[in-house]
Coordinates of N, CA, C and O in Angstrom, one line a residue:
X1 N 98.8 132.5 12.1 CA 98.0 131.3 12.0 C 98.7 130.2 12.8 O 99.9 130.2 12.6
X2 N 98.4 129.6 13.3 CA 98.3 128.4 14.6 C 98.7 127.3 13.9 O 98.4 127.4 12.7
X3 N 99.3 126.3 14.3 CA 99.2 125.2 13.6 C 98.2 124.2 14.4 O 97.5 124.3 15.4
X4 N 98.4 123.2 13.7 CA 97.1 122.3 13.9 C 98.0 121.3 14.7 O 99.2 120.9 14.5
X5 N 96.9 120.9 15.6 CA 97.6 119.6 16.2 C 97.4 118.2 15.4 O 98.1 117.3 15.8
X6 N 96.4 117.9 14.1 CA 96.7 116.8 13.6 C 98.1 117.2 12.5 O 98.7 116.2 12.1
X7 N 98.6 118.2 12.1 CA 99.5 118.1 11.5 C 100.8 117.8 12.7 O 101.5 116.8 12.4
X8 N 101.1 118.3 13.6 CA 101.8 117.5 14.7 C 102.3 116.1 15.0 O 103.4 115.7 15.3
X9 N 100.7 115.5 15.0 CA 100.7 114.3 15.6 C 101.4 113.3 14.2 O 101.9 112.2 14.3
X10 N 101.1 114.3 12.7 CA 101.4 113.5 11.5 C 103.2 113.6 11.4 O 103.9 112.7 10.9
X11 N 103.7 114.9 12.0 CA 104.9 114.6 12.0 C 105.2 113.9 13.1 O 105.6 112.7 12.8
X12 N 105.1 114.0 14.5 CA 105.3 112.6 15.6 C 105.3 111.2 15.0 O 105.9 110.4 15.6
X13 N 104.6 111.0 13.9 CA 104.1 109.7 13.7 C 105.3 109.0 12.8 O 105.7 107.8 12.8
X14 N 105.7 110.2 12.0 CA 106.9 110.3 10.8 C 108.3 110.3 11.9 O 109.4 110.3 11.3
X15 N 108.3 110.3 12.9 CA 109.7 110.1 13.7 C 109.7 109.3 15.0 O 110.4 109.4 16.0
X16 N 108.6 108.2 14.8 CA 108.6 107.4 15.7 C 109.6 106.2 16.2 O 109.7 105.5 17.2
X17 N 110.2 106.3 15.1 CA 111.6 105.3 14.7 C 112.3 106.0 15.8 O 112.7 105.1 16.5
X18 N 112.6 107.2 16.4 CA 113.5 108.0 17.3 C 113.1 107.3 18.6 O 112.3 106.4 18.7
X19 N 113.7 107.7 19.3 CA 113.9 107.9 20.5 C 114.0 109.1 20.6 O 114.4 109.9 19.7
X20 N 113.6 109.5 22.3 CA 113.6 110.8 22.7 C 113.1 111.9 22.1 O 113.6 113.0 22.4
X21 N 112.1 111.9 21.1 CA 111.4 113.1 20.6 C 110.2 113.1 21.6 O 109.5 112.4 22.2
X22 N 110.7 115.1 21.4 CA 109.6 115.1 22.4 C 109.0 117.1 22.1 O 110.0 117.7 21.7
X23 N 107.9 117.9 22.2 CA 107.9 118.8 21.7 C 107.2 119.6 22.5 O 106.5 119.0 23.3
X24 N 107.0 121.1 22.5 CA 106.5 122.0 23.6 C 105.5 123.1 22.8 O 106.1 123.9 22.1
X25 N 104.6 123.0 22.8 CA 103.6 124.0 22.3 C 104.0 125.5 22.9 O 104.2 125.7 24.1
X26 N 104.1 126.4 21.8 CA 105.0 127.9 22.7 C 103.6 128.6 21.1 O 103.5 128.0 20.0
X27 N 103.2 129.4 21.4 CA 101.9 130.6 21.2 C 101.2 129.8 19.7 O 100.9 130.3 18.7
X28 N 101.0 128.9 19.9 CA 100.0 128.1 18.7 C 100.7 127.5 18.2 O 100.1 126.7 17.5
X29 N 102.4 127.2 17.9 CA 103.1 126.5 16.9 C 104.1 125.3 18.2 O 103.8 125.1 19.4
X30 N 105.2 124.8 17.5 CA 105.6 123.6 18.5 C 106.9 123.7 18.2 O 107.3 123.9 17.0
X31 N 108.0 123.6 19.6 CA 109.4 123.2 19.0 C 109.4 122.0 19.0 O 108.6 121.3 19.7
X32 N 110.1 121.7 18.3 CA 110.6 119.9 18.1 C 112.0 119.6 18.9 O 112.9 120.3 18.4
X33 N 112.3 119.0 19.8 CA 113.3 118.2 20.4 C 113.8 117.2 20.2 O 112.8 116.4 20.3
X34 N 114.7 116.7 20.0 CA 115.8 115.4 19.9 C 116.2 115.2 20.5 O 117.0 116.1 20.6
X35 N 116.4 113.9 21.9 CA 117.4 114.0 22.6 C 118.2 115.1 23.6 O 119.4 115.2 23.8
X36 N 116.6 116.1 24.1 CA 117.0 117.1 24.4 C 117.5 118.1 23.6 O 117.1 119.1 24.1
X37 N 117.9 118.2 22.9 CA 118.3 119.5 21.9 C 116.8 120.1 20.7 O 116.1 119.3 20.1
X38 N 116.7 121.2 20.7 CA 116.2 121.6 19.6 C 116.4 121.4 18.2 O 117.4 121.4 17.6
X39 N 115.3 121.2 17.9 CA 116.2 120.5 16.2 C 115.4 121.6 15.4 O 116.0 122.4 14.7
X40 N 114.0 121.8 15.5 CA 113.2 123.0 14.8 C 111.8 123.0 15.3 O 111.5 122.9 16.5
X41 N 111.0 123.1 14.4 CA 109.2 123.6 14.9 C 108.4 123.1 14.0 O 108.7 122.5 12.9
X42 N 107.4 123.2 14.4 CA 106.1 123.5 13.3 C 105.6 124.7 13.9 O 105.3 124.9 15.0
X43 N 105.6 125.6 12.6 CA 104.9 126.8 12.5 C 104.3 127.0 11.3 O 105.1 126.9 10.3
X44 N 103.2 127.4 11.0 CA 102.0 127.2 10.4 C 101.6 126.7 9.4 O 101.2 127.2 8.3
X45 N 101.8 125.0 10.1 CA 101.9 123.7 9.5 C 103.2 123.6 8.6 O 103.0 122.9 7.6
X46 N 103.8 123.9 8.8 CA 105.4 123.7 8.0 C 106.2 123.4 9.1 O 106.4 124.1 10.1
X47 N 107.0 122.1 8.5 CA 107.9 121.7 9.5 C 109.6 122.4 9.0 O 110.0 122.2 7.9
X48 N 110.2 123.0 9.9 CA 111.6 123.4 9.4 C 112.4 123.3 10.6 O 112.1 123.3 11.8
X49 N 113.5 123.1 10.1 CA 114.7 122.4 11.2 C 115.9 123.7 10.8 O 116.0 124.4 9.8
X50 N 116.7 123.9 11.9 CA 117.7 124.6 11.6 C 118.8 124.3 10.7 O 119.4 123.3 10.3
X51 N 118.9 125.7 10.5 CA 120.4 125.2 9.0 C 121.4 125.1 9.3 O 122.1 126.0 9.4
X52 N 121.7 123.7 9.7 CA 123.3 123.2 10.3 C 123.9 122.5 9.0 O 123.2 121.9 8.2
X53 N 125.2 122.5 9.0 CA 125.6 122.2 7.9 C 125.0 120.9 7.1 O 124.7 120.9 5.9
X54 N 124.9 119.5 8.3 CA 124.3 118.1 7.8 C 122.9 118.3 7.2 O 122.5 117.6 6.3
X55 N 122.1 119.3 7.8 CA 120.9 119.4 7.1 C 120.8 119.9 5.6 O 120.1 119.4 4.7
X56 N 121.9 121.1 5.6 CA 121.9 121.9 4.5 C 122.1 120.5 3.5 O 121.2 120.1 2.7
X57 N 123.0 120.2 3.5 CA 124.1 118.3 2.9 C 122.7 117.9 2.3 O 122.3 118.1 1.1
X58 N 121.9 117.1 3.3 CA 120.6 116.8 3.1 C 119.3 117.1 2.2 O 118.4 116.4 1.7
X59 N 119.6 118.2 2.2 CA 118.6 119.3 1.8 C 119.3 120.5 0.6 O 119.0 121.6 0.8
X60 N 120.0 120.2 -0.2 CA 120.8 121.5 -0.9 C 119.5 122.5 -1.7 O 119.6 123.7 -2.1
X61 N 118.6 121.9 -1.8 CA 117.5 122.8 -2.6 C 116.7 123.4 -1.9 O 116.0 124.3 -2.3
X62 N 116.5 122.9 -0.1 CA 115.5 123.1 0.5 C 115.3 124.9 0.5 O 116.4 125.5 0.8
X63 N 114.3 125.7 0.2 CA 113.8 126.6 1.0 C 114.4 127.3 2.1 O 114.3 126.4 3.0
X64 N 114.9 128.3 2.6 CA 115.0 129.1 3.9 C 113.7 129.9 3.8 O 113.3 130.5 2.9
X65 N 112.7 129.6 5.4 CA 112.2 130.4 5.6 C 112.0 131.2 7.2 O 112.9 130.9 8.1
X66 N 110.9 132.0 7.5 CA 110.9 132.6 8.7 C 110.2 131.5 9.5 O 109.2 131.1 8.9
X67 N 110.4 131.1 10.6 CA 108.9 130.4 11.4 C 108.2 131.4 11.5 O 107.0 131.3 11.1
X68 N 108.5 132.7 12.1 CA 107.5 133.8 12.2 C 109.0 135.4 12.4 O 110.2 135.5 12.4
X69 N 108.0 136.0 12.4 CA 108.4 137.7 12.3 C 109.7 137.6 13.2 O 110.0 136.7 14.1
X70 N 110.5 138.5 12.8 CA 112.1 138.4 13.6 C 112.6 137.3 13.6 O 113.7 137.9 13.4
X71 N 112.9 136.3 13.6 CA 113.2 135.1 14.0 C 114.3 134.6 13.0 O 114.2 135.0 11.9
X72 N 115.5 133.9 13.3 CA 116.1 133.9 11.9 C 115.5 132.6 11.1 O 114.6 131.9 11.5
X73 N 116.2 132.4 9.9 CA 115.8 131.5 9.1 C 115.9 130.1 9.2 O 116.9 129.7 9.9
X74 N 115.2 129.3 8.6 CA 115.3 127.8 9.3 C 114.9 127.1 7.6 O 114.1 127.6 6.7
X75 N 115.4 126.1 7.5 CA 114.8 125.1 6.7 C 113.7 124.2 6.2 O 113.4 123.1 6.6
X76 N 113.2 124.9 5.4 CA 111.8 124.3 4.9 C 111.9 122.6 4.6 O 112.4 122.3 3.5
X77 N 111.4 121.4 5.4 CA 111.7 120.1 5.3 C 110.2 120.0 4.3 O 109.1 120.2 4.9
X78 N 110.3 119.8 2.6 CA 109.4 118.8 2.2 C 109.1 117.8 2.1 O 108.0 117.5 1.8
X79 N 110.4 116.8 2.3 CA 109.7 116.0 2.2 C 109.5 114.6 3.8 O 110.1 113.8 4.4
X80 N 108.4 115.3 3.8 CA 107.6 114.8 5.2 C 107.3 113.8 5.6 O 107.3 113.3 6.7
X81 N 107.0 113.2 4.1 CA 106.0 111.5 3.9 C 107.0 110.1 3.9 O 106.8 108.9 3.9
X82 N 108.9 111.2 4.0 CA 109.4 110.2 3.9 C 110.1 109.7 5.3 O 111.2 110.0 5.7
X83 N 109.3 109.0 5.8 CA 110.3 108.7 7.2 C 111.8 107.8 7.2 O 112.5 108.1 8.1
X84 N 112.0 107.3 6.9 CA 113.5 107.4 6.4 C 114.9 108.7 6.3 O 116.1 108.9 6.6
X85 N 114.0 109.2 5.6 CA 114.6 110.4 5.5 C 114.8 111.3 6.3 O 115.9 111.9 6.3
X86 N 113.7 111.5 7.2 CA 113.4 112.4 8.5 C 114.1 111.7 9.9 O 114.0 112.3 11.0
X87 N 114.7 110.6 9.6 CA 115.4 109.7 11.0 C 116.5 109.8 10.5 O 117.2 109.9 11.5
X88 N 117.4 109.8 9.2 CA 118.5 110.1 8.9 C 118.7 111.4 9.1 O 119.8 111.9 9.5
X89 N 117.5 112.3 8.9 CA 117.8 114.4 9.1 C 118.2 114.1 10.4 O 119.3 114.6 10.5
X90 N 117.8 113.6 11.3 CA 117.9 114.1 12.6 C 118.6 113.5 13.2 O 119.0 113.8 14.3
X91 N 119.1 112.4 12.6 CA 120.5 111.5 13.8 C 121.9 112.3 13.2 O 123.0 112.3 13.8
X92 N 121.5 113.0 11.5 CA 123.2 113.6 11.0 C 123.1 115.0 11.7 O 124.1 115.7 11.8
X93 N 121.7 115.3 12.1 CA 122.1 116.6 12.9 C 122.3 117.2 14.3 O 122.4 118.4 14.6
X94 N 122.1 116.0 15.0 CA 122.1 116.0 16.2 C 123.6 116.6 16.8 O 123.8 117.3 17.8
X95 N 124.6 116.0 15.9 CA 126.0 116.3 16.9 C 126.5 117.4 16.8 O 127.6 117.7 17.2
X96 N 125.6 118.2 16.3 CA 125.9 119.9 15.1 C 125.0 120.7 16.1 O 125.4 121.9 16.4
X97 N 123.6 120.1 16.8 CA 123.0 120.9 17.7 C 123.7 121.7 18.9 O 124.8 121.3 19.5
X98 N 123.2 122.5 19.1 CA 123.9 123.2 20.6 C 123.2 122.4 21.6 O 122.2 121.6 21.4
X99 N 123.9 122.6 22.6 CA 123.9 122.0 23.9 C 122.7 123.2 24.7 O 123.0 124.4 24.9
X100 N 121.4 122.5 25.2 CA 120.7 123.9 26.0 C 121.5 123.8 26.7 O 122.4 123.1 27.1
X101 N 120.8 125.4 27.0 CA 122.1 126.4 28.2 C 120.9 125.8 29.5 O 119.7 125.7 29.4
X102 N 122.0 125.5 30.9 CA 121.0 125.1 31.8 C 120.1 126.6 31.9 O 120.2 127.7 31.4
X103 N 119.2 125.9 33.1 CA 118.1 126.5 33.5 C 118.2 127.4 35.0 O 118.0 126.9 36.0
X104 N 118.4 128.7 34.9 CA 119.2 129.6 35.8 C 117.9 129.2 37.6 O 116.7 129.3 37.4
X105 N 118.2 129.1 38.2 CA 118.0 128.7 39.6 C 117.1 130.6 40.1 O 117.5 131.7 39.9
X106 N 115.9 129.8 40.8 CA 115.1 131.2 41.1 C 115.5 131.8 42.4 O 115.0 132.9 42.8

């Protein structure tokens, strides 16, 4: 199942406080970016962020789940509504993110 783009637009809206978010539609669902780095997705309508230590900190009860089939496990973010919360997830997790690997030359 696909996610929806008004559930998207409702998380974009919930991290507008950021800077540099920005997100890439890949087979119906979305990664989420920070400042260049991956932070997590929406996949089928559930927003989850990877389990880096500051999130886990954040989050000690949160959920692990799959975004989809194979994939490893990522952090179920409920609470959505709170933007405060969602600008503090993502500035304590940002320095824990990997660095993308450049883009290999054709």
């Amino acid at each position: 199942m696909a996610s929806s783009k008004e559930y998207l637009d409702f998380i974009l809206e919930q991290l507008s406080d950021l800077e540099e978010i920005s997100y890439r539609s890949m087979m119906g669902e979305y990664i989420i970016y920070y400042r260049g780095k991956i932070i997590g997705g929406i996949y089928d309508d559930r927003f989850l962020v990877k389990p880096v230590r500051s999130a886990i900190a954040l989050m000690p009860n949160a959920k692990y789940e799959l975004p989809y089939d194979g994939a490893k496990e990522m952090l179920l973010v409920d609470d959505v509504d709170n933007k405060e919360f969602l600008t503090g997830l993502f500035n304590s997790m940002y320095d824990e993110l990997p660095v993308p690997k450049p883009k290999k030359k054709k």
